[in-house]
PDB file of C-alpha atoms in Angstrom:
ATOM      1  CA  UNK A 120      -5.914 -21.750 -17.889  1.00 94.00           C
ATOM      2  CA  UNK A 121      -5.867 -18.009 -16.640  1.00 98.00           C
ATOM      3  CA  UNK A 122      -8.017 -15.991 -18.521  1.00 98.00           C
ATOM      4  CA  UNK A 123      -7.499 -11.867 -18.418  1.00 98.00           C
ATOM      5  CA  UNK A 124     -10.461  -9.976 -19.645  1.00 97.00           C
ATOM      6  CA  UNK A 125      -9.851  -7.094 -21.403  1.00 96.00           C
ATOM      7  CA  UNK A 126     -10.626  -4.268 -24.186  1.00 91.00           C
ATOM      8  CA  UNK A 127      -7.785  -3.099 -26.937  1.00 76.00           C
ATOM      9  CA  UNK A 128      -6.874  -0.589 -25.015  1.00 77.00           C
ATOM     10  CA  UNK A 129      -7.082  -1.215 -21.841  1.00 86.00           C
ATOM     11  CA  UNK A 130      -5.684  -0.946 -18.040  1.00 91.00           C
ATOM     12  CA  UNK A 131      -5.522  -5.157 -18.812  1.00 94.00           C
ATOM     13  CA  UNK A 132      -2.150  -4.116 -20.449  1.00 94.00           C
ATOM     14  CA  UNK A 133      -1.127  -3.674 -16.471  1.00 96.00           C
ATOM     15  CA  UNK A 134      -1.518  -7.221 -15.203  1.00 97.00           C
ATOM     16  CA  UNK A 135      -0.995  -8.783 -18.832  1.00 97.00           C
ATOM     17  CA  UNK A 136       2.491  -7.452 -18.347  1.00 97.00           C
ATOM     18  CA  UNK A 137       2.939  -8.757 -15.158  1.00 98.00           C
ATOM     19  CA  UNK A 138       2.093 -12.381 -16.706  1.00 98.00           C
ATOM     20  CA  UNK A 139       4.526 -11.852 -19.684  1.00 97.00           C
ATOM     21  CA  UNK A 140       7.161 -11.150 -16.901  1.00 97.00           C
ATOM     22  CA  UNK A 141       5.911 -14.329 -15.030  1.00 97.00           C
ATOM     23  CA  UNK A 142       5.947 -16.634 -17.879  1.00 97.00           C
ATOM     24  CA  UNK A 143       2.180 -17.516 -16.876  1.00 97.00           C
ATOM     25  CA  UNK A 144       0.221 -19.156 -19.325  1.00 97.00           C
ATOM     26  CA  UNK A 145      -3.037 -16.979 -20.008  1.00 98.00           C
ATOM     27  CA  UNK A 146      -5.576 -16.293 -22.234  1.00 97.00           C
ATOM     28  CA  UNK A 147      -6.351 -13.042 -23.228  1.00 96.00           C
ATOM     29  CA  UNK A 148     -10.152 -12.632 -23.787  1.00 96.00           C
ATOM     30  CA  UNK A 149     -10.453  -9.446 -25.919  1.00 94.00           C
ATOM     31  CA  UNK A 150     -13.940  -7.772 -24.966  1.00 95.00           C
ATOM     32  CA  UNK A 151     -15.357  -5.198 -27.553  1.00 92.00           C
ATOM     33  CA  UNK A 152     -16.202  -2.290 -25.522  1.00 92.00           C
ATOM     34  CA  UNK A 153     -17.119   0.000 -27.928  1.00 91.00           C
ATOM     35  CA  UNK A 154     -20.259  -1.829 -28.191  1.00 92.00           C
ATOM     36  CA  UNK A 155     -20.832  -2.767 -24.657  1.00 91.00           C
ATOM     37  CA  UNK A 156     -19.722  -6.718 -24.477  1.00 92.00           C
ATOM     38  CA  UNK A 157     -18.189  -5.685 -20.656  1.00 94.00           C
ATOM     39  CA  UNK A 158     -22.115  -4.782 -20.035  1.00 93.00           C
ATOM     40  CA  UNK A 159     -23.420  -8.159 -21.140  1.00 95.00           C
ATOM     41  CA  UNK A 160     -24.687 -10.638 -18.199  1.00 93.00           C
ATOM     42  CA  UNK A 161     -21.978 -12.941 -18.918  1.00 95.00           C
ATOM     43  CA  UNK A 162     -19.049 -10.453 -18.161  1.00 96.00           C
ATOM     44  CA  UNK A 163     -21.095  -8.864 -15.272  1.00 96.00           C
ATOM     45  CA  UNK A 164     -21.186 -12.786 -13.404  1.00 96.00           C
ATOM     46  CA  UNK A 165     -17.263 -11.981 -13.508  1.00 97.00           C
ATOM     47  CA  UNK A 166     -16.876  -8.286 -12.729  1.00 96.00           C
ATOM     48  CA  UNK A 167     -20.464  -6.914 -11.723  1.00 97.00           C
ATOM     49  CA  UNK A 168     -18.791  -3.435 -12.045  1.00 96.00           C
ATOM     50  CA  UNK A 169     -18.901  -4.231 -15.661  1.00 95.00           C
ATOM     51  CA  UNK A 170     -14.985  -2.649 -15.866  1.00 95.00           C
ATOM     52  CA  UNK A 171     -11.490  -4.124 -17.082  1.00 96.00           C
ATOM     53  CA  UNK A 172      -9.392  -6.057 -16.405  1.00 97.00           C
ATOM     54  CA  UNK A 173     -10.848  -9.002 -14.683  1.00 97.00           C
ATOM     55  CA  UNK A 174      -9.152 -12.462 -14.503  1.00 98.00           C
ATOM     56  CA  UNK A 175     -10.738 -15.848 -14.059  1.00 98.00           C
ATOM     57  CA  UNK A 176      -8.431 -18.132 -12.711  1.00 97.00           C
ATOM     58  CA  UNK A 177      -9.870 -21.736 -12.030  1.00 96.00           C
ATOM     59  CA  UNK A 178     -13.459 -20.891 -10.012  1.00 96.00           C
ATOM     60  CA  UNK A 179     -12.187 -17.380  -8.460  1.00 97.00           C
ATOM     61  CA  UNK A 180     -12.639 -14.194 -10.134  1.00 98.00           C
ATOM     62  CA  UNK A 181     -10.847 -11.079  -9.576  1.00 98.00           C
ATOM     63  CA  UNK A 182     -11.251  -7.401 -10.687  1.00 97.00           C
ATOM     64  CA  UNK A 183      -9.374  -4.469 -10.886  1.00 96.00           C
ATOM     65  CA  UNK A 184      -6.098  -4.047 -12.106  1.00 96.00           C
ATOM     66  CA  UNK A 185      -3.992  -3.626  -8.756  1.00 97.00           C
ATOM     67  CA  UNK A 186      -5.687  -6.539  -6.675  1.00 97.00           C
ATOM     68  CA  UNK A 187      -4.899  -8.527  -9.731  1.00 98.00           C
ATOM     69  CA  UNK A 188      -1.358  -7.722  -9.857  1.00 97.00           C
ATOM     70  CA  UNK A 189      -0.881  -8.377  -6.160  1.00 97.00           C
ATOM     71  CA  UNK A 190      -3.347 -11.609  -6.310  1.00 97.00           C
ATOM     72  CA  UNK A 191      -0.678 -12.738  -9.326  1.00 97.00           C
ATOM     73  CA  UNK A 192       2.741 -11.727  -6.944  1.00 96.00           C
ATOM     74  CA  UNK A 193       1.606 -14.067  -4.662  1.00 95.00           C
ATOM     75  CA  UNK A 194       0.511 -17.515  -6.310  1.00 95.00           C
ATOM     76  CA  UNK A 195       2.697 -17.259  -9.081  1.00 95.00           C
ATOM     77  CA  UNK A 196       5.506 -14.505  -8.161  1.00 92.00           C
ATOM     78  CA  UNK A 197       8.164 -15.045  -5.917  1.00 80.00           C
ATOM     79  CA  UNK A 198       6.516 -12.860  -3.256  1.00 83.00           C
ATOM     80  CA  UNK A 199       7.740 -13.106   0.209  1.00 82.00           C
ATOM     81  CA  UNK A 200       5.863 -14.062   3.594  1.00 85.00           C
ATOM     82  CA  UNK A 201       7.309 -11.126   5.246  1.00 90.00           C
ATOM     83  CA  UNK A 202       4.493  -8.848   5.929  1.00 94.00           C
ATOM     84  CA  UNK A 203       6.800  -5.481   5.804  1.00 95.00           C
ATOM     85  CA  UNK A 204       8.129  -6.663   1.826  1.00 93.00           C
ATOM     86  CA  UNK A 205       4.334  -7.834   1.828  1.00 94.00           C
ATOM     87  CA  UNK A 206       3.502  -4.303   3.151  1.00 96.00           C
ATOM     88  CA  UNK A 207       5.661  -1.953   0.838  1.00 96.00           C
ATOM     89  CA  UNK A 208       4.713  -3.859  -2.155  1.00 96.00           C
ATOM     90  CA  UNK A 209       0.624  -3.036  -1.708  1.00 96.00           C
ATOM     91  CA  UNK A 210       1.845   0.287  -0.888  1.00 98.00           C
ATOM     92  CA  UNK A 211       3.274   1.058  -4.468  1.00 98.00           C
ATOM     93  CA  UNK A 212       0.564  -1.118  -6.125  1.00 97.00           C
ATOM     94  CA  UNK A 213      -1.904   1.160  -4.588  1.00 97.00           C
ATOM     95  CA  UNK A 214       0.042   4.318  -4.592  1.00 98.00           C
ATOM     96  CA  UNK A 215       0.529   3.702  -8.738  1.00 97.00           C
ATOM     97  CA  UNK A 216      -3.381   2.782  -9.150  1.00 95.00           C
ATOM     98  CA  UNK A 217      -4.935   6.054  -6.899  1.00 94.00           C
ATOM     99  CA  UNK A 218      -2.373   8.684  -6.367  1.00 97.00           C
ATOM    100  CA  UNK A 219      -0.018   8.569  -9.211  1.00 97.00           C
ATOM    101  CA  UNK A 220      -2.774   7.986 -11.832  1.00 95.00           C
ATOM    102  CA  UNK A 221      -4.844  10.334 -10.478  1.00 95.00           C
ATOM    103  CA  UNK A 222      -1.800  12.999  -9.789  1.00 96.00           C
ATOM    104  CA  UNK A 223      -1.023  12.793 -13.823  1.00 95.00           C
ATOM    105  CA  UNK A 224      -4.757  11.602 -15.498  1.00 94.00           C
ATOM    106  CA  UNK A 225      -7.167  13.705 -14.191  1.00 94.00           C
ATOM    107  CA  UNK A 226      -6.075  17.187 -15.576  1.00 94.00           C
ATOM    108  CA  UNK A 227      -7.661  19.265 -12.801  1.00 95.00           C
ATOM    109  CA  UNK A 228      -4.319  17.674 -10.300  1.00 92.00           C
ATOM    110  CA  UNK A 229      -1.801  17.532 -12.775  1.00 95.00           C
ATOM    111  CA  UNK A 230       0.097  20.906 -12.759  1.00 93.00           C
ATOM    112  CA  UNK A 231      -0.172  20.571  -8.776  1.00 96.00           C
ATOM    113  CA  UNK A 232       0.277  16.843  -8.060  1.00 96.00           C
ATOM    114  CA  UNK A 233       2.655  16.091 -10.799  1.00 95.00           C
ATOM    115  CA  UNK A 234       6.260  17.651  -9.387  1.00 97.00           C
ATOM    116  CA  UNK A 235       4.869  16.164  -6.037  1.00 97.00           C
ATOM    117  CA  UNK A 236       4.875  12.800  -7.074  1.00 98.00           C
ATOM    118  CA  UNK A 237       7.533  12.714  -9.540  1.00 98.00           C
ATOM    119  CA  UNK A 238      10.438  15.087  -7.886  1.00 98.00           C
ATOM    120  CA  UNK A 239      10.853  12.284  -4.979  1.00 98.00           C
ATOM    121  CA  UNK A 240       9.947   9.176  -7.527  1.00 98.00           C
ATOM    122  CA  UNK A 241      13.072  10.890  -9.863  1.00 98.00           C
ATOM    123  CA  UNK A 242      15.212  11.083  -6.393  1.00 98.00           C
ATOM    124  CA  UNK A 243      14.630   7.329  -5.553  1.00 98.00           C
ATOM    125  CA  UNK A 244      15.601   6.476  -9.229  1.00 98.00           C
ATOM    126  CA  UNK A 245      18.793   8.702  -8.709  1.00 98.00           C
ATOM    127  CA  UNK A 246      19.572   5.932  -5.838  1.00 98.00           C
ATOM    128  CA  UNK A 247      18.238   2.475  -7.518  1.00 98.00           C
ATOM    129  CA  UNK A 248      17.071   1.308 -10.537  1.00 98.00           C
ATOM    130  CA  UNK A 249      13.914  -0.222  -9.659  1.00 98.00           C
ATOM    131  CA  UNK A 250      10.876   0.689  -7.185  1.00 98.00           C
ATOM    132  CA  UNK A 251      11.845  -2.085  -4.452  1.00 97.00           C
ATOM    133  CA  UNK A 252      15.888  -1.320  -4.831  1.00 96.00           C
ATOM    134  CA  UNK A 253      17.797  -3.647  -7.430  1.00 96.00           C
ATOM    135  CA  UNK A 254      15.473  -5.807  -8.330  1.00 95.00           C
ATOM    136  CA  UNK A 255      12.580  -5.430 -10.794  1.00 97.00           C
ATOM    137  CA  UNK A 256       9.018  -6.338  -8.894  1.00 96.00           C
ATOM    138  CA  UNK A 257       5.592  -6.436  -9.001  1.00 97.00           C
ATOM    139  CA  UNK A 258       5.761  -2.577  -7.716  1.00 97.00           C
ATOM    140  CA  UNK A 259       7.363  -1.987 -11.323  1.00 98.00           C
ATOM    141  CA  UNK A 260       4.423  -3.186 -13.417  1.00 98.00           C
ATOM    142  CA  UNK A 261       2.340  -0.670 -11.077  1.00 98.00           C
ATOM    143  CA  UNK A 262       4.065   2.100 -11.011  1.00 98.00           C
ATOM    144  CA  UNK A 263       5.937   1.708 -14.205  1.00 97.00           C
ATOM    145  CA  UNK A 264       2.476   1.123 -16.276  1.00 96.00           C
ATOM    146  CA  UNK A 265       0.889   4.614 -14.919  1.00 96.00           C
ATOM    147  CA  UNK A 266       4.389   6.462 -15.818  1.00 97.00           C
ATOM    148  CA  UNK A 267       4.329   4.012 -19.670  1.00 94.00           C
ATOM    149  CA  UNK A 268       0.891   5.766 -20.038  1.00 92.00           C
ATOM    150  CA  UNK A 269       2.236   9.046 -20.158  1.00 93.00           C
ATOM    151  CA  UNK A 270       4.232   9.335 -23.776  1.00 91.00           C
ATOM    152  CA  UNK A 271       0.810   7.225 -25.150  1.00 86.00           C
ATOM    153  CA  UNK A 272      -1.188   9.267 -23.918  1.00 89.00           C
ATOM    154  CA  UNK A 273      -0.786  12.615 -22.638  1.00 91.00           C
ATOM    155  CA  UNK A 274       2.334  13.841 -24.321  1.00 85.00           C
ATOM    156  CA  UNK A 275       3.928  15.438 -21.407  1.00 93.00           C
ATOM    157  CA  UNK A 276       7.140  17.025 -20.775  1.00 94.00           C
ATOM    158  CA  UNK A 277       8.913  14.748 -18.445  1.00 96.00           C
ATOM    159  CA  UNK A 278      12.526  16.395 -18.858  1.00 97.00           C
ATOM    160  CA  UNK A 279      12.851  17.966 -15.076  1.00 97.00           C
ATOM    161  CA  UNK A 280      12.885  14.236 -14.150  1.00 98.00           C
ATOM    162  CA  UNK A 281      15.653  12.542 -16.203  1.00 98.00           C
ATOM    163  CA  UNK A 282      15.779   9.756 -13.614  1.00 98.00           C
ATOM    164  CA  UNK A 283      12.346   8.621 -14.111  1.00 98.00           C
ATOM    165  CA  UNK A 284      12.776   9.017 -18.105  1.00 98.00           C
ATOM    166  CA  UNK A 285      16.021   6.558 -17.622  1.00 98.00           C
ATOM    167  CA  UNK A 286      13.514   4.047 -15.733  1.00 98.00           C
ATOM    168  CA  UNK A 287      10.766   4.294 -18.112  1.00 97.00           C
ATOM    169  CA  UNK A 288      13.272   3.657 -20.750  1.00 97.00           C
ATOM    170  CA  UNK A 289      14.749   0.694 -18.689  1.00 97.00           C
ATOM    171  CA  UNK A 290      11.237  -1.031 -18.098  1.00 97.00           C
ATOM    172  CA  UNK A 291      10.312  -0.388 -21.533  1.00 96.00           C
ATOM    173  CA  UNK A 292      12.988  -2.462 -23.159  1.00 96.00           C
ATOM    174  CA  UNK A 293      11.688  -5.708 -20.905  1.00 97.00           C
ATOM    175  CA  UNK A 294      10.571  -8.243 -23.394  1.00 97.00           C
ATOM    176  CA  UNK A 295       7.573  -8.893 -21.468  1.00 97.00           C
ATOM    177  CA  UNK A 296       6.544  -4.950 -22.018  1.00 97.00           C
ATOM    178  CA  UNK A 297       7.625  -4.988 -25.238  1.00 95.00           C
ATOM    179  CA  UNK A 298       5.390  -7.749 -26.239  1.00 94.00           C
ATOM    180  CA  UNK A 299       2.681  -6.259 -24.526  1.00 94.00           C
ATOM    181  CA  UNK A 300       2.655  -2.683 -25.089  1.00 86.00           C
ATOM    182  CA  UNK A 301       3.789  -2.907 -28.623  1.00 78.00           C
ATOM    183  CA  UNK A 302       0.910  -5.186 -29.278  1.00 66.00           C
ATOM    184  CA  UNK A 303      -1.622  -2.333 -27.653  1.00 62.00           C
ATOM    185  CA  UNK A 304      -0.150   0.422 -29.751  1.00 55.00           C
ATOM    186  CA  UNK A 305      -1.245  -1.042 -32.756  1.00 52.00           C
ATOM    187  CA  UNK A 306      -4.425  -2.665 -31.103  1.00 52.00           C
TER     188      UNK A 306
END
């Protein structure tokens, strides 16, 4: 079975999600990193970066939250083999995991980067519902985890983008966030 290292509160919520929404059978491996378990030898054979998330699945580990989710739309998603829908995915994944978490986490960008990223993200959501269009994707549990961190943790006033509060909302009442997040909240 899958397992998906992570702490309480962690960026493992991300891919944890995304198996939720897969219906994935995994095991959740709770690491105590307030005292240092994801600096122990045995976690460092996994992730020698000694961060979460990391999965194990079978003999091949993987680190970091966006190669995971990417690694997961592909052997158990319903990812395509057409490079461009290939292409656009990794481009959210990795837009959410540098530029839009770093745009709204590190306070230094925020009051800058924030209206750039999400003035056109609140204009797409104007169009569709979703990142891709009309579906929900893997470019949902990207982006749509960085913009779920926001109320949790930073309190901000997202009003001047009522399209992107509409799709938080709508992502937040999956079942497969619900379990998840709800569970970190009280983690």
């Amino acid at each position: 079975m899958l397992k998906l290292y992570g702490g309480g509160r962690s960026r493992a919520t991300i891919p944890q999600w995304y198996l939720e929404e897969l219906g994935v059978p995994y095991e959740f491996v709770t690491l105590d990193l307030q005292n240092g378990e994801h600096r122990q030898p045995e976690y460092l054979a996994i992730n020698p970066m000694g961060k979460v998330p990391s999965i194990v699945d079978g003999d091949f580990k993987l680190w970091e939250s966006g190669a995971i989710l990417l690694y997961l739309a592909e052997k158990y998603g319903n990812l395509s083999a057409d490079p461009e829908q290939k292409g656009a995915i990794a481009q959210w994944v990795l837009f959410a995991n540098s530029t839009l978490g770093n745009g709204i986490f590190i306070e230094a960008n925020r009051d800058r980067e924030m209206p750039r990223l999400l003035g056109p993200l609140n204009q797409m959501f104007e169009q569709q519902p979703f990142v891709l269009g009309q579906e929900f994707s893997v470019a949902d549990v990207a982006v749509g985890s960085i913009l779920a961190y926001i109320p949790i943790m930073l309190k901000l006033d997202l009003s001047a983008y009522p399209a992107v509060l509409d799709y938080m909302k709508r992502i937040s009442e999956r079942p497969a966030f619900q379990k998840v997040f709800a569970a970190r909240a009280t983690a």
